[in-house]
Amino acid sequence: MAAYSITSPSPSCNLGRSIALLDSTKLSASRSLRCAPLRRSTARIRRLSALPQRQVVPRVEARKQTFSSFDELLEKSDKPVLVDFYATWCGPCQFMVPVLEEVSEKLKDKIQVVKIDTEKYVSIANRYRIEALPTFIIFRDGKPCDRFEGALPANQLIQRIESALKVTQ
Amino acid sequence: MSSQTLLLGAAFPSPALALAPSRSRSRRLRIRAQVEPSDKSVEIMRKFSEQYARKSGTYFCMDKGVTAVVIKGLAEHKDSIGAPLCPCRHYDDKAAEVGQGFWNCPCVPMRERKECHCMLFLTPENDFAGKEQAITLEEIKEATSKL
């Protein structure tokens, strides 16, 4: 069922949740945040031990972490991923919150639902040329295979997902 | 730690940033920056929305929560960038968009074709259209209290 929710500096897979939220405390598109890496083991590999303790992790590393986290999320997912690009003050996006919960539960074996806050993850939103919100992109094997905009009720969303997943295996 | 929280919230220039104090506990550190528009701007955009709905013969969504969120979104943009830029869009450069004007509410698609993808102003034939052209400040506050 569930996937990963990155919610702490020493993150672990939170198996209780079927919707993954990229928590902005971890990732930053363009800020030199001291960014906690996705997995503890990766942290050890990536930390530059030559740096003195008091120095902040360099900007380049933070940016790399951002992309590799989203890409990593897509890569590591064993199911297709439905990504919802949203914003806090977008009415239709908020309308979709319970719809996505329902769809995520009903299709839990078929698809993984991920939500990206476009105000926090600006570079990811730019990368996929997001304009209208909400925009939904279905990823298979890390590549977008369907894309649509606007709010829709649960049954229509389920239909759309299922027909996208039926197309050439 | 405090510099971390500042950077986190500063995704776009916004003077009224409400940052939760960062309580660092050994394992979990959750910092949320939720920006709220000023009451004054919300009231201005609320009045605007009611007037414009009447003027254009459109109606608010059956789910007034949608209306409330969009009104707050418009107010938030008015506060942070000086104009009520459409909150249901992602922009490369918000300041440039404000200058350009296409997406300043009421946006060109709305003015020309009564198309509002925010679901704020809905033509009567729209499946989501309700029957009201009014919304109170209390309704807005209540609907957005859980955000």
Short mmCIF file of C-alpha atoms in Angstrom, two decimals:
data_model
loop_
_atom_site.label_atom_id
_atom_site.label_comp_id
_atom_site.label_asym_id
_atom_site.label_seq_id
_atom_site.Cartn_x
_atom_site.Cartn_y
_atom_site.Cartn_z
CA MET A 1 0.00 0.00 0.00
CA ALA A 2 2.07 2.76 1.24
CA ALA A 3 4.99 4.68 0.21
CA TYR A 4 7.33 7.11 1.58
CA SER A 5 6.72 10.22 3.45
CA ILE A 6 9.84 12.22 4.12
CA THR A 7 9.14 13.92 7.37
CA SER A 8 12.22 13.93 9.53
CA PRO A 9 15.89 14.65 9.29
CA SER A 10 16.67 11.04 9.89
CA PRO A 11 13.98 9.78 7.60
CA SER A 12 12.59 6.33 7.44
CA CYS A 13 9.94 4.87 5.23
CA ASN A 14 6.65 5.71 6.78
CA LEU A 15 4.57 2.78 5.73
CA GLY A 16 1.40 4.07 7.25
CA ARG A 17 0.65 6.53 4.51
CA SER A 18 -0.45 5.88 1.01
CA ILE A 19 0.18 9.41 -0.18
CA ALA A 20 3.72 10.67 -0.20
CA LEU A 21 4.37 14.29 0.59
CA LEU A 22 7.68 15.85 -0.13
CA ASP A 23 8.24 17.77 3.06
CA SER A 24 9.88 21.07 2.35
CA THR A 25 12.05 20.87 5.41
CA LYS A 26 14.13 18.35 3.58
CA LEU A 27 14.26 19.65 0.08
CA SER A 28 14.91 22.97 -1.41
CA ALA A 29 14.91 23.80 -5.06
CA SER A 30 17.28 26.67 -4.93
CA ARG A 31 18.25 27.44 -1.40
CA SER A 32 21.38 26.53 0.41
CA LEU A 33 19.54 24.75 3.14
CA ARG A 34 21.27 22.22 5.18
CA CYS A 35 19.39 19.51 3.46
CA ALA A 36 18.85 16.20 5.17
CA PRO A 37 19.36 13.41 2.72
CA LEU A 38 16.73 10.86 1.82
CA ARG A 39 18.28 7.83 3.42
CA ARG A 40 20.58 7.56 6.35
CA SER A 41 23.07 5.50 4.41
CA THR A 42 23.12 8.03 1.61
CA ALA A 43 23.85 10.70 4.18
CA ARG A 44 27.03 8.98 5.18
CA ILE A 45 28.14 8.55 1.62
CA ARG A 46 27.33 12.07 0.58
CA ARG A 47 28.47 14.05 3.57
CA LEU A 48 31.77 15.73 2.88
CA SER A 49 33.72 14.71 5.93
CA ALA A 50 36.46 17.16 5.09
CA LEU A 51 34.16 20.06 5.99
CA PRO A 52 34.49 21.54 9.47
CA GLN A 53 31.45 20.94 11.64
CA ARG A 54 30.24 24.49 11.71
CA GLN A 55 30.09 24.90 7.95
CA VAL A 56 26.74 24.57 6.24
CA VAL A 57 26.37 21.92 3.56
CA PRO A 58 27.23 23.61 0.26
CA ARG A 59 24.51 24.86 -2.09
CA VAL A 60 25.37 22.48 -4.89
CA GLU A 61 24.73 19.49 -2.69
CA ALA A 62 21.33 20.80 -1.66
CA ARG A 63 20.24 21.22 -5.23
CA LYS A 64 21.48 17.81 -6.19
CA GLN A 65 19.62 16.31 -3.32
CA THR A 66 16.40 17.93 -4.48
CA PHE A 67 16.42 16.47 -7.95
CA SER A 68 17.77 13.15 -6.95
CA SER A 69 15.07 12.88 -4.33
CA PHE A 70 12.23 13.41 -6.77
CA ASP A 71 13.91 11.30 -9.42
CA GLU A 72 14.80 8.78 -6.77
CA LEU A 73 11.19 8.68 -5.70
CA LEU A 74 10.10 8.00 -9.26
CA GLU A 75 12.86 5.51 -9.78
CA LYS A 76 12.36 3.60 -6.58
CA SER A 77 8.62 3.28 -6.97
CA ASP A 78 7.55 -0.16 -8.02
CA LYS A 79 4.20 1.16 -9.25
CA PRO A 80 3.25 3.96 -11.63
CA VAL A 81 3.12 7.32 -9.86
CA LEU A 82 0.38 9.93 -10.04
CA VAL A 83 1.89 13.32 -9.26
CA ASP A 84 -0.41 16.16 -8.22
CA PHE A 85 1.18 19.58 -8.71
CA TYR A 86 -0.69 21.96 -6.44
CA ALA A 87 -0.54 25.20 -4.48
CA THR A 88 -1.92 26.02 -1.05
CA TRP A 89 -4.28 28.76 -2.19
CA CYS A 90 -5.53 27.04 -5.32
CA GLY A 91 -9.21 26.21 -4.72
CA PRO A 92 -9.54 23.25 -7.10
CA CYS A 93 -6.32 21.77 -5.65
CA GLN A 94 -7.84 21.78 -2.17
CA PHE A 95 -11.02 20.31 -3.61
CA MET A 96 -8.92 17.38 -4.82
CA VAL A 97 -7.49 16.55 -1.38
CA PRO A 98 -10.28 14.15 -0.32
CA VAL A 99 -10.67 12.93 -3.91
CA LEU A 100 -7.02 11.90 -3.98
CA GLU A 101 -7.32 10.17 -0.61
CA GLU A 102 -10.19 8.14 -1.97
CA VAL A 103 -8.51 7.31 -5.27
CA SER A 104 -5.25 6.48 -3.55
CA GLU A 105 -7.04 4.04 -1.30
CA LYS A 106 -9.10 2.45 -4.07
CA LEU A 107 -6.14 2.05 -6.43
CA LYS A 108 -3.50 1.41 -3.81
CA ASP A 109 -2.08 -1.61 -5.56
CA LYS A 110 -2.03 0.05 -8.95
CA ILE A 111 -0.62 3.50 -8.39
CA GLN A 112 1.35 5.62 -5.93
CA VAL A 113 0.06 9.15 -5.29
CA VAL A 114 2.54 11.97 -4.71
CA LYS A 115 1.78 15.65 -4.14
CA ILE A 116 4.19 18.43 -5.04
CA ASP A 117 3.70 21.92 -3.67
CA THR A 118 4.73 24.07 -6.62
CA GLU A 119 5.54 27.04 -4.40
CA LYS A 120 8.06 25.03 -2.45
CA TYR A 121 9.44 22.90 -5.26
CA VAL A 122 9.64 25.58 -7.89
CA SER A 123 12.33 23.92 -9.97
CA ILE A 124 10.43 20.64 -10.20
CA ALA A 125 7.36 22.59 -11.32
CA ASN A 126 9.43 24.48 -13.87
CA ARG A 127 11.05 21.33 -15.10
CA TYR A 128 7.72 19.86 -16.04
CA ARG A 129 6.43 23.18 -17.37
CA ILE A 130 3.51 23.32 -15.00
CA GLU A 131 1.10 26.17 -15.72
CA ALA A 132 -2.47 25.63 -14.61
CA LEU A 133 -3.07 24.09 -11.20
CA PRO A 134 -3.83 21.38 -10.38
CA THR A 135 -1.86 19.50 -13.01
CA PHE A 136 -1.69 15.73 -12.78
CA ILE A 137 1.07 13.74 -14.41
CA ILE A 138 1.13 9.94 -14.43
CA PHE A 139 4.67 8.56 -14.46
CA ARG A 140 5.59 5.10 -15.58
CA ASP A 141 9.17 3.93 -15.29
CA GLY A 142 10.10 7.44 -14.34
CA LYS A 143 8.63 9.01 -17.49
CA PRO A 144 5.41 10.98 -17.89
CA CYS A 145 2.85 8.96 -19.78
CA ASP A 146 -0.29 11.04 -19.26
CA ARG A 147 -0.95 14.60 -18.22
CA PHE A 148 -4.11 16.56 -17.49
CA GLU A 149 -5.23 19.71 -15.69
CA GLY A 150 -8.13 20.69 -13.51
CA ALA A 151 -10.20 19.19 -10.73
CA LEU A 152 -12.35 16.18 -11.40
CA PRO A 153 -14.46 13.83 -9.29
CA ALA A 154 -13.07 10.54 -8.02
CA ASN A 155 -14.79 8.26 -10.52
CA GLN A 156 -13.51 10.24 -13.49
CA LEU A 157 -10.01 10.36 -12.05
CA ILE A 158 -10.04 6.60 -11.55
CA GLN A 159 -11.23 6.10 -15.14
CA ARG A 160 -8.46 8.34 -16.42
CA ILE A 161 -5.78 6.56 -14.42
CA GLU A 162 -6.97 3.12 -15.44
CA SER A 163 -7.08 3.96 -19.12
CA ALA A 164 -3.61 5.52 -18.93
CA LEU A 165 -2.26 2.40 -17.28
CA LYS A 166 -3.90 0.11 -19.84
CA VAL A 167 -2.01 1.67 -22.74
CA THR A 168 0.90 -0.44 -24.02
CA GLN A 169 2.50 -2.24 -21.09
CA MET B 1 18.84 26.71 12.98
CA SER B 2 17.14 30.11 12.82
CA SER B 3 18.76 30.93 9.48
CA GLN B 4 17.37 27.63 8.23
CA THR B 5 13.82 28.62 9.06
CA LEU B 6 14.20 32.01 7.40
CA LEU B 7 15.41 30.52 4.13
CA LEU B 8 12.67 27.93 4.17
CA GLY B 9 9.91 30.49 4.22
CA ALA B 10 11.39 32.85 1.71
CA ALA B 11 10.19 31.18 -1.46
CA PHE B 12 8.79 34.48 -2.63
CA PRO B 13 8.98 37.95 -1.12
CA SER B 14 6.40 38.15 1.59
CA PRO B 15 6.59 40.49 4.55
CA ALA B 16 3.90 38.75 6.56
CA LEU B 17 5.64 35.48 7.07
CA ALA B 18 4.36 33.40 9.92
CA LEU B 19 7.03 30.94 10.86
CA ALA B 20 6.47 28.32 13.47
CA PRO B 21 9.18 28.39 16.10
CA SER B 22 11.60 25.63 15.37
CA ARG B 23 11.58 23.20 18.19
CA SER B 24 14.38 20.87 17.52
CA ARG B 25 13.74 17.53 18.99
CA SER B 26 16.34 14.93 18.41
CA ARG B 27 14.54 12.98 15.70
CA ARG B 28 11.69 15.01 14.29
CA LEU B 29 12.07 18.50 13.04
CA ARG B 30 9.09 19.83 11.19
CA ILE B 31 9.06 23.45 10.12
CA ARG B 32 6.02 24.83 8.39
CA ALA B 33 5.77 28.23 6.86
CA GLN B 34 2.17 29.04 6.19
CA VAL B 35 1.55 32.49 4.83
CA GLU B 36 -1.82 34.02 5.60
CA PRO B 37 -3.23 37.01 3.75
CA SER B 38 -4.24 40.10 5.72
CA ASP B 39 -7.88 40.46 6.76
CA LYS B 40 -8.07 43.71 4.85
CA SER B 41 -7.07 42.11 1.55
CA VAL B 42 -9.37 39.16 2.12
CA GLU B 43 -12.24 41.58 2.64
CA ILE B 44 -11.34 43.50 -0.51
CA MET B 45 -11.18 40.35 -2.61
CA ARG B 46 -14.34 39.01 -1.04
CA LYS B 47 -16.27 42.14 -2.04
CA PHE B 48 -14.69 42.07 -5.48
CA SER B 49 -15.70 38.43 -5.99
CA GLU B 50 -19.31 39.07 -5.01
CA GLN B 51 -19.57 42.11 -7.27
CA TYR B 52 -17.89 40.45 -10.20
CA ALA B 53 -20.04 37.33 -9.93
CA ARG B 54 -23.17 39.48 -10.05
CA LYS B 55 -21.83 41.58 -12.88
CA SER B 56 -20.81 38.58 -14.99
CA GLY B 57 -23.83 36.43 -14.22
CA THR B 58 -21.67 33.70 -12.74
CA TYR B 59 -22.01 31.74 -9.52
CA PHE B 60 -19.78 30.45 -6.77
CA CYS B 61 -18.93 26.79 -6.51
CA MET B 62 -21.36 24.41 -4.80
CA ASP B 63 -18.48 23.75 -2.44
CA LYS B 64 -17.87 27.18 -0.93
CA GLY B 65 -14.56 25.93 0.41
CA VAL B 66 -13.17 26.27 -3.10
CA THR B 67 -14.43 29.86 -3.29
CA ALA B 68 -12.93 30.65 0.10
CA VAL B 69 -9.51 29.26 -0.78
CA VAL B 70 -9.34 31.15 -4.06
CA ILE B 71 -10.38 34.43 -2.42
CA LYS B 72 -7.61 33.97 0.13
CA GLY B 73 -5.20 33.12 -2.66
CA LEU B 74 -6.07 36.34 -4.47
CA ALA B 75 -5.66 38.28 -1.23
CA GLU B 76 -2.31 36.64 -0.56
CA HIS B 77 -0.97 37.66 -3.95
CA LYS B 78 -2.30 41.16 -3.51
CA ASP B 79 -0.36 41.36 -0.24
CA SER B 80 2.84 39.80 -1.46
CA ILE B 81 3.18 41.08 -5.02
CA GLY B 82 0.74 43.97 -5.19
CA ALA B 83 -1.88 42.49 -7.50
CA PRO B 84 -4.39 39.60 -7.27
CA LEU B 85 -2.62 37.23 -9.61
CA CYS B 86 -4.52 34.02 -10.27
CA PRO B 87 -3.66 31.60 -7.44
CA CYS B 88 -4.34 28.52 -9.56
CA ARG B 89 -1.30 28.86 -11.73
CA HIS B 90 2.42 28.28 -11.50
CA TYR B 91 4.57 31.16 -12.63
CA ASP B 92 8.17 31.54 -13.68
CA ASP B 93 8.28 35.18 -12.65
CA LYS B 94 5.37 36.54 -10.67
CA ALA B 95 6.45 40.17 -10.83
CA ALA B 96 6.67 40.02 -14.61
CA GLU B 97 3.22 38.45 -14.77
CA VAL B 98 1.78 41.23 -12.63
CA GLY B 99 3.26 43.76 -15.02
CA GLN B 100 1.96 41.90 -18.03
CA GLY B 101 -1.55 41.66 -16.57
CA PHE B 102 -2.96 38.63 -18.38
CA TRP B 103 -3.42 36.67 -15.16
CA ASN B 104 -4.49 39.51 -12.88
CA CYS B 105 -7.95 38.67 -11.59
CA PRO B 106 -10.27 39.04 -13.44
CA CYS B 107 -7.98 37.39 -15.96
CA VAL B 108 -8.29 37.64 -19.73
CA PRO B 109 -9.87 34.18 -20.21
CA MET B 110 -12.53 35.18 -17.68
CA ARG B 111 -13.14 38.59 -19.15
CA GLU B 112 -13.32 37.25 -22.69
CA ARG B 113 -14.90 33.82 -22.32
CA LYS B 114 -16.09 33.55 -18.72
CA GLU B 115 -13.52 30.80 -18.20
CA CYS B 116 -12.36 30.59 -14.62
CA HIS B 117 -10.28 27.47 -13.97
CA CYS B 118 -10.04 28.45 -10.30
CA MET B 119 -13.71 27.56 -10.06
CA LEU B 120 -14.36 30.95 -8.49
CA PHE B 121 -16.77 32.27 -11.13
CA LEU B 122 -18.85 29.50 -12.68
CA THR B 123 -21.39 29.82 -15.45
CA PRO B 124 -24.79 28.32 -14.53
CA GLU B 125 -24.31 25.33 -16.88
CA ASN B 126 -21.15 24.27 -15.09
CA ASP B 127 -21.55 21.02 -13.13
CA PHE B 128 -19.91 22.57 -10.08
CA ALA B 129 -21.90 25.81 -10.08
CA GLY B 130 -23.97 26.55 -7.00
CA LYS B 131 -26.76 29.10 -6.75
CA GLU B 132 -25.04 31.76 -4.72
CA GLN B 133 -23.20 34.92 -5.56
CA ALA B 134 -22.36 35.82 -2.00
CA ILE B 135 -19.95 34.63 0.65
CA THR B 136 -19.35 36.03 4.12
CA LEU B 137 -16.06 36.59 5.85
CA GLU B 138 -17.07 34.02 8.46
CA GLU B 139 -17.67 31.44 5.77
CA ILE B 140 -14.22 32.13 4.36
CA LYS B 141 -12.52 31.87 7.73
CA GLU B 142 -14.32 28.70 8.65
CA ALA B 143 -13.66 26.98 5.35
CA THR B 144 -9.96 27.79 5.43
CA SER B 145 -9.33 27.20 9.12
CA LYS B 146 -8.09 23.66 8.57
CA LEU B 147 -5.60 24.51 5.86
#
